[in-house]
mmCIF file of C-alpha atoms in Angstrom:
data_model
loop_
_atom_site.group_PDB
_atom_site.id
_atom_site.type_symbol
_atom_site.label_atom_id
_atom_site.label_comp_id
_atom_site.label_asym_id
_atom_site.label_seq_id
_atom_site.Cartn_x
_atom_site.Cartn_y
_atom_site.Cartn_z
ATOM 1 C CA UNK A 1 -32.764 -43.075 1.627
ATOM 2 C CA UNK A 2 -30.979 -44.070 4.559
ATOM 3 C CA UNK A 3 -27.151 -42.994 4.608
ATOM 4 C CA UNK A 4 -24.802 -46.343 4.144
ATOM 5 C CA UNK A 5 -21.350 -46.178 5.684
ATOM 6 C CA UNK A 6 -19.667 -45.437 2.646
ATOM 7 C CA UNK A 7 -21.863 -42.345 2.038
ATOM 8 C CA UNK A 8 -22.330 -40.627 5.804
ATOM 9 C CA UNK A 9 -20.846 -37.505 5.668
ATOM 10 C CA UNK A 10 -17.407 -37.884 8.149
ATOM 11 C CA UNK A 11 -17.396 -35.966 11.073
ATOM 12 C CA UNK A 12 -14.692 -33.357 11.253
ATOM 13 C CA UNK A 13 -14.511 -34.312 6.904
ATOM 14 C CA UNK A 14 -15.178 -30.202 6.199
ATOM 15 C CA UNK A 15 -13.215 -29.020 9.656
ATOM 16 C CA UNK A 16 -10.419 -31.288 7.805
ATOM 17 C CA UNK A 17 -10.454 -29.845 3.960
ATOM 18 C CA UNK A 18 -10.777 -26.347 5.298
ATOM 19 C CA UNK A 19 -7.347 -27.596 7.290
ATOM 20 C CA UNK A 20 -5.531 -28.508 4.476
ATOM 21 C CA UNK A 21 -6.874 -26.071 2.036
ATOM 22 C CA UNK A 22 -5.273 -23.559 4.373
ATOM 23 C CA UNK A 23 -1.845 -25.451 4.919
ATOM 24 C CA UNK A 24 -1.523 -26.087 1.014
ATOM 25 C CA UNK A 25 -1.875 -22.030 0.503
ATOM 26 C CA UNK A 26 0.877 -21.740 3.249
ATOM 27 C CA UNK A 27 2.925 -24.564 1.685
ATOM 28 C CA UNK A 28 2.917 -22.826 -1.651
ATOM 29 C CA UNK A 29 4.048 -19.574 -0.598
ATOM 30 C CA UNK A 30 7.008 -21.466 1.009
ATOM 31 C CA UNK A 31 7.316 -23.524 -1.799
ATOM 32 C CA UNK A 32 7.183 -20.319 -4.421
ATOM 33 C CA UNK A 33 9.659 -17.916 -2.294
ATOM 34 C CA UNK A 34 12.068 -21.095 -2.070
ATOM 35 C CA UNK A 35 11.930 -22.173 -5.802
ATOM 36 C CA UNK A 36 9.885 -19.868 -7.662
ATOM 37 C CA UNK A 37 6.379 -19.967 -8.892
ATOM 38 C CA UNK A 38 7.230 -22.853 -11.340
ATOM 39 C CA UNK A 39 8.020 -25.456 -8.860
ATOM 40 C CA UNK A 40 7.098 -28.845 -8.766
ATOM 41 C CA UNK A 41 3.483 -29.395 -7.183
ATOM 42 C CA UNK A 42 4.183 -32.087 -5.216
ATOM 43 C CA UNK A 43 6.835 -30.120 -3.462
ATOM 44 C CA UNK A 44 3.904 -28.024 -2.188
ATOM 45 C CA UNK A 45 1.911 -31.060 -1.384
ATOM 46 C CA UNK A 46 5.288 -32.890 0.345
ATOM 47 C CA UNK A 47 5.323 -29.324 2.483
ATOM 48 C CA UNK A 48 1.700 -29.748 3.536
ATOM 49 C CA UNK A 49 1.708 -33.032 4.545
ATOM 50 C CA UNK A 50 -0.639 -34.386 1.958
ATOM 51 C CA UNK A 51 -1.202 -36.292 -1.161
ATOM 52 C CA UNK A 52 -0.924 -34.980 -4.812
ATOM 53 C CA UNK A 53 -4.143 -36.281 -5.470
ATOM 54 C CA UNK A 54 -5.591 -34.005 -2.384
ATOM 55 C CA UNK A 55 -3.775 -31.011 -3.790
ATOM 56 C CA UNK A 56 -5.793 -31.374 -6.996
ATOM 57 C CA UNK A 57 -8.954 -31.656 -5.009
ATOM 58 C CA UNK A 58 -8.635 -28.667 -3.652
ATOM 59 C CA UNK A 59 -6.881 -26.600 -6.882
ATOM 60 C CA UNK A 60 -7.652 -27.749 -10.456
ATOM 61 C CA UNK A 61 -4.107 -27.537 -11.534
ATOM 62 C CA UNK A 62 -0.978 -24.811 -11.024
ATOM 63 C CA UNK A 63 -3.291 -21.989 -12.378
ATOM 64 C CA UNK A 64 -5.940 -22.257 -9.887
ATOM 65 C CA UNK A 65 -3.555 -22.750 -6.641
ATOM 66 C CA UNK A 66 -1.304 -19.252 -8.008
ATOM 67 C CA UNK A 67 -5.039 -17.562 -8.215
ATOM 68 C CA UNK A 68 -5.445 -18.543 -4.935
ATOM 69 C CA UNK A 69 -2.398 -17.626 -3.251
ATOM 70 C CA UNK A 70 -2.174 -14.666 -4.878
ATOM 71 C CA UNK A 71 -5.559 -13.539 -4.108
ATOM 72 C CA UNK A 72 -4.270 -13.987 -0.179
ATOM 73 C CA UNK A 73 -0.981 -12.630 -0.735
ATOM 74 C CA UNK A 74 -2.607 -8.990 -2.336
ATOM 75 C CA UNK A 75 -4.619 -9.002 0.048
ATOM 76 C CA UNK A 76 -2.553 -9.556 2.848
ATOM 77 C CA UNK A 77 -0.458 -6.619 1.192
ATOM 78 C CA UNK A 78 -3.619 -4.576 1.101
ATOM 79 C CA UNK A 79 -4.354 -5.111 4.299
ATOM 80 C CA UNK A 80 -0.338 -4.245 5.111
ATOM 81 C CA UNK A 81 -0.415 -0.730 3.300
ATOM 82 C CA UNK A 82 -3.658 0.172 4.937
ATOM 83 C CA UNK A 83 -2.843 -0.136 8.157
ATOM 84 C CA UNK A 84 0.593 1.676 7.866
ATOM 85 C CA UNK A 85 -1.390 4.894 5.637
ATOM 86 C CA UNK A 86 -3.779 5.236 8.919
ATOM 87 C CA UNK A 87 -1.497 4.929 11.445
ATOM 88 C CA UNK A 88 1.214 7.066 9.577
ATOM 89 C CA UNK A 89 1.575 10.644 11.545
ATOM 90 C CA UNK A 90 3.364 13.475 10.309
ATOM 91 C CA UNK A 91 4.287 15.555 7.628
ATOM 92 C CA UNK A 92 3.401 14.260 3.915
ATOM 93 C CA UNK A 93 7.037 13.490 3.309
ATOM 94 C CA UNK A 94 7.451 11.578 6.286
ATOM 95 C CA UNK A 95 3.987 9.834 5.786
ATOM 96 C CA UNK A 96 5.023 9.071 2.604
ATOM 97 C CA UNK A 97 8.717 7.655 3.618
ATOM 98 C CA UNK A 98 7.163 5.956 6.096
ATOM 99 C CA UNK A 99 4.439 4.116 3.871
ATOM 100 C CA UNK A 100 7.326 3.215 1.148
ATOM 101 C CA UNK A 101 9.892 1.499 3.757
ATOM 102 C CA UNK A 102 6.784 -0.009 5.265
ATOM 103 C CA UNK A 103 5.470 -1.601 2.343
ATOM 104 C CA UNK A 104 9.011 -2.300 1.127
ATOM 105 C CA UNK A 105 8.980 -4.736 4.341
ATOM 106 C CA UNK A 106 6.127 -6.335 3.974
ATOM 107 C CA UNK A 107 6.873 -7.441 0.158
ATOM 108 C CA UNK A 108 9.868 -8.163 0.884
ATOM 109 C CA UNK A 109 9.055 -11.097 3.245
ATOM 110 C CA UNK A 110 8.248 -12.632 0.147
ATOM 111 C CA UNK A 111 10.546 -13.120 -2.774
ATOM 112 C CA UNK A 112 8.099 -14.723 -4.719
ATOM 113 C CA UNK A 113 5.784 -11.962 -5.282
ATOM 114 C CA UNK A 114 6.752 -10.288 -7.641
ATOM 115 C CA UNK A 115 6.556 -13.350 -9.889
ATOM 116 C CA UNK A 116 3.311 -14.091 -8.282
ATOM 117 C CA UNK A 117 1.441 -10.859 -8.915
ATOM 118 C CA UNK A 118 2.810 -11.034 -12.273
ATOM 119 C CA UNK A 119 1.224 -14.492 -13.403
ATOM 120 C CA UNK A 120 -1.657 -13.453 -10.974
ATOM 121 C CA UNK A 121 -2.451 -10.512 -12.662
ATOM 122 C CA UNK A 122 -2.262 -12.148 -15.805
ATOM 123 C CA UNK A 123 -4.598 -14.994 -15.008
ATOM 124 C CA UNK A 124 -6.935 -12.889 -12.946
ATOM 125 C CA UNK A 125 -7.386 -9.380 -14.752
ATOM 126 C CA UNK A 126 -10.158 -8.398 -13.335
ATOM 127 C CA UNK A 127 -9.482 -7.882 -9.717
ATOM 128 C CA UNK A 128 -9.969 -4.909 -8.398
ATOM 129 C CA UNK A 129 -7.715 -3.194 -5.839
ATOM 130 C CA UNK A 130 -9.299 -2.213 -2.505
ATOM 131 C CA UNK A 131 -11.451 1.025 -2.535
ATOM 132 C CA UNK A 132 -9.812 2.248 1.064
ATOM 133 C CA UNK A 133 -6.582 1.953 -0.489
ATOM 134 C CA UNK A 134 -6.736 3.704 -3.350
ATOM 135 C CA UNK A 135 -8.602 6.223 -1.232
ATOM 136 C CA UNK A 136 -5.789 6.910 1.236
ATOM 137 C CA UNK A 137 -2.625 6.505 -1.520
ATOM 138 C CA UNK A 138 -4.519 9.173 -3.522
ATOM 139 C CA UNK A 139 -4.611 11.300 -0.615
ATOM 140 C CA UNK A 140 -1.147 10.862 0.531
ATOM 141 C CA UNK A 141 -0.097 11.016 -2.949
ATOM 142 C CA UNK A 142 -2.027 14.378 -3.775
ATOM 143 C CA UNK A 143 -0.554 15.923 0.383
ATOM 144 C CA UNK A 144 2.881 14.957 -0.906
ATOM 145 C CA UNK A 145 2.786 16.983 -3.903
ATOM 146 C CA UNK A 146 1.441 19.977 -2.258
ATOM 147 C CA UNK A 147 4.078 19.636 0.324
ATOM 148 C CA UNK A 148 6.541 19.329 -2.312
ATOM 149 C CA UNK A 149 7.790 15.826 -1.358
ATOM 150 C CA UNK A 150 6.142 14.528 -4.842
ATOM 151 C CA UNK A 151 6.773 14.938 -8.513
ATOM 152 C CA UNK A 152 3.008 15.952 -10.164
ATOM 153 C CA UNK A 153 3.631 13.108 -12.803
ATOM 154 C CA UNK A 154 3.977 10.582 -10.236
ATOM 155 C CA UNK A 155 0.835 8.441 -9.887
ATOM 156 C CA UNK A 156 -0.699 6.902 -6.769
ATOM 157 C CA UNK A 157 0.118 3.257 -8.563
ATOM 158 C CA UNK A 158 3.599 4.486 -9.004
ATOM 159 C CA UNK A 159 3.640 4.535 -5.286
ATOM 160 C CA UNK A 160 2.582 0.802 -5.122
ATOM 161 C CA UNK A 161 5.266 -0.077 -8.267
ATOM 162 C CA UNK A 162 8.583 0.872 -6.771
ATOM 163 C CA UNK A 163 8.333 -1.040 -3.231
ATOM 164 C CA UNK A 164 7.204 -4.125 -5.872
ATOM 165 C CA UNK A 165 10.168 -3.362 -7.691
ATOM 166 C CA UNK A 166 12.785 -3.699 -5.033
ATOM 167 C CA UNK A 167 11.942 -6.815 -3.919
ATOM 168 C CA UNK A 168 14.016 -8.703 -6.211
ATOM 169 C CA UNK A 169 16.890 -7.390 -3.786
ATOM 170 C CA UNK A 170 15.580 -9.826 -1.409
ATOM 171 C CA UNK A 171 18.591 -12.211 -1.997
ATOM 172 C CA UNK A 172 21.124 -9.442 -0.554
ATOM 173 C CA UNK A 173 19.825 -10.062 2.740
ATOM 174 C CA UNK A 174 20.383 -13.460 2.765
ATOM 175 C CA UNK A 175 24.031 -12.454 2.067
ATOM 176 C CA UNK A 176 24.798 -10.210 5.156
ATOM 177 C CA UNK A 177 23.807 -6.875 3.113
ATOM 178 C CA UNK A 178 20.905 -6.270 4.373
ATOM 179 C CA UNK A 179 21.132 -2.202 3.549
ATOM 180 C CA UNK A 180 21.177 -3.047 0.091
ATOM 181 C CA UNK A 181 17.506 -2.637 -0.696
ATOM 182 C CA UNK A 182 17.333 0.433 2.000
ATOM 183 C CA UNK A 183 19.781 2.248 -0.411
ATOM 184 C CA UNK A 184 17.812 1.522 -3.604
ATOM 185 C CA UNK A 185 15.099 2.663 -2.052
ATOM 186 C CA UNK A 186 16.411 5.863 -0.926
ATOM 187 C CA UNK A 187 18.105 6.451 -4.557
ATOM 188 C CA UNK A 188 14.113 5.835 -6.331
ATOM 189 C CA UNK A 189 12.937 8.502 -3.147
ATOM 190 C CA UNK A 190 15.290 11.321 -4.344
ATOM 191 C CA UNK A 191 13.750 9.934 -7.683
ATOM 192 C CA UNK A 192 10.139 10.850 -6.987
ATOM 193 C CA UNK A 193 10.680 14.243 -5.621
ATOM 194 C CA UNK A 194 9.911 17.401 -7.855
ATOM 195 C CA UNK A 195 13.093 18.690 -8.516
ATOM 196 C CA UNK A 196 14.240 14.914 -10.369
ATOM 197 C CA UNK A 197 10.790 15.750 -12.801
ATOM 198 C CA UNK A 198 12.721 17.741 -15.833
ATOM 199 C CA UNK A 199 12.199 15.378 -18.296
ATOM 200 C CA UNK A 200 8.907 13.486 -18.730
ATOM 201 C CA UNK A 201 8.242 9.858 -17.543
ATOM 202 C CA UNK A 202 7.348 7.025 -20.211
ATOM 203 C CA UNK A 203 4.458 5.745 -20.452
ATOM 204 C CA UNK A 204 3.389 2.056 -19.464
ATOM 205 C CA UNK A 205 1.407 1.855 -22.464
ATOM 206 C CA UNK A 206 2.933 0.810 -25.627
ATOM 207 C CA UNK A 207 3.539 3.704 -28.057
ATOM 208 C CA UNK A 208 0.905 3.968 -31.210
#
């Protein structure tokens, strides 16, 4: 059956979803580090230059858009501590200082995440974390400890935990105290060397 005008496919129509599929992702991460992950939806739509109604084309509702964003965001994190374990030169304490101040950075252009990976992880369980990265944490972690930079009981997810922990510190910044986070960061370093292990770490698992 011939294609009517109301039914022809519009040229550029896919070129133009893709578009705002993409600005709508960047809208909410604006949206989310401005007002938190429980702000209005048609804020993010207002910042991307569409309709509400498009908005819910493209994301079935608030759960599907914070899969979605968070999906880019780890990744984009990912991505972030991989480069900065390969490139990282040195000795396994200064690998490792460098890795923690450089992934402190890159989270902390984002005050939302924390909130994000929390829901995120909630809604999406299942996602795994890239193999190369746990690869090269588990080697850093496991060249630290030899060195003696690295408490045994620390774990290679520990080393992903405490940059995610410090961004909440984001706000200092924004204040003119920008060394604020450096200092925490430095205090949970002396933390995570050997000599701070004399009593035992809790576990994350609730007790029996």
């Amino acid at each position: 059956m011939a294609s009517t005008p109301d039914s022809a496919p519009r040229p550029g129509g896919r070129r133009d979803q893709r578009r705002n599929h993409e600005r709508l992702l960047q809208a909410a991460v604006e949206v989310f580090d401005e007002q938190g992950v429980a702000a209005p939806l048609k804020d993010v739509a207002v910042r991307a230059d569409v309709s509400i109604a498009s908005l819910y084309r493209h994301f079935a509702g608030r759960d599907a858009l914070l899969i979605a964003v968070y999906e880019e965001q780890v990744s984009a994190v990912e991505r972030a501590a991989i480069a900065i374990l390969e490139s990282s030169e040195g000795s396994p304490q200064h690998r490792l200082d460098a890795y923690l101040e450089g992934l402190t950075t890159a989270f902390m252009r984002h005050p939302c995440y924390p909130a994000l990976a929390a829901r995120g992880l909630a809604l999406h369980p299942a996602r795994t974390v890239d193999p190369r990265l746990e690869e090269l944490l588990e080697e850093l972690r496991a060249a630290a400890e030899a060195d003696g930079a690295l408490a045994a009981d620390v774990t290679a997810n520990d080393l992903v935990m405490v940059p995610t922990a410090l961004v909440s510190l984001v706000g200092f910044d924004q204040i003119g105290l920008p060394g604020v986070w450096r200092r925490q960061l430095a205090i949970a370093r002396r933390g995570l060397r050997p000599e701070a292990a004399a009593d035992p770490l809790p576990s994350v698992l609730p007790e029996a």
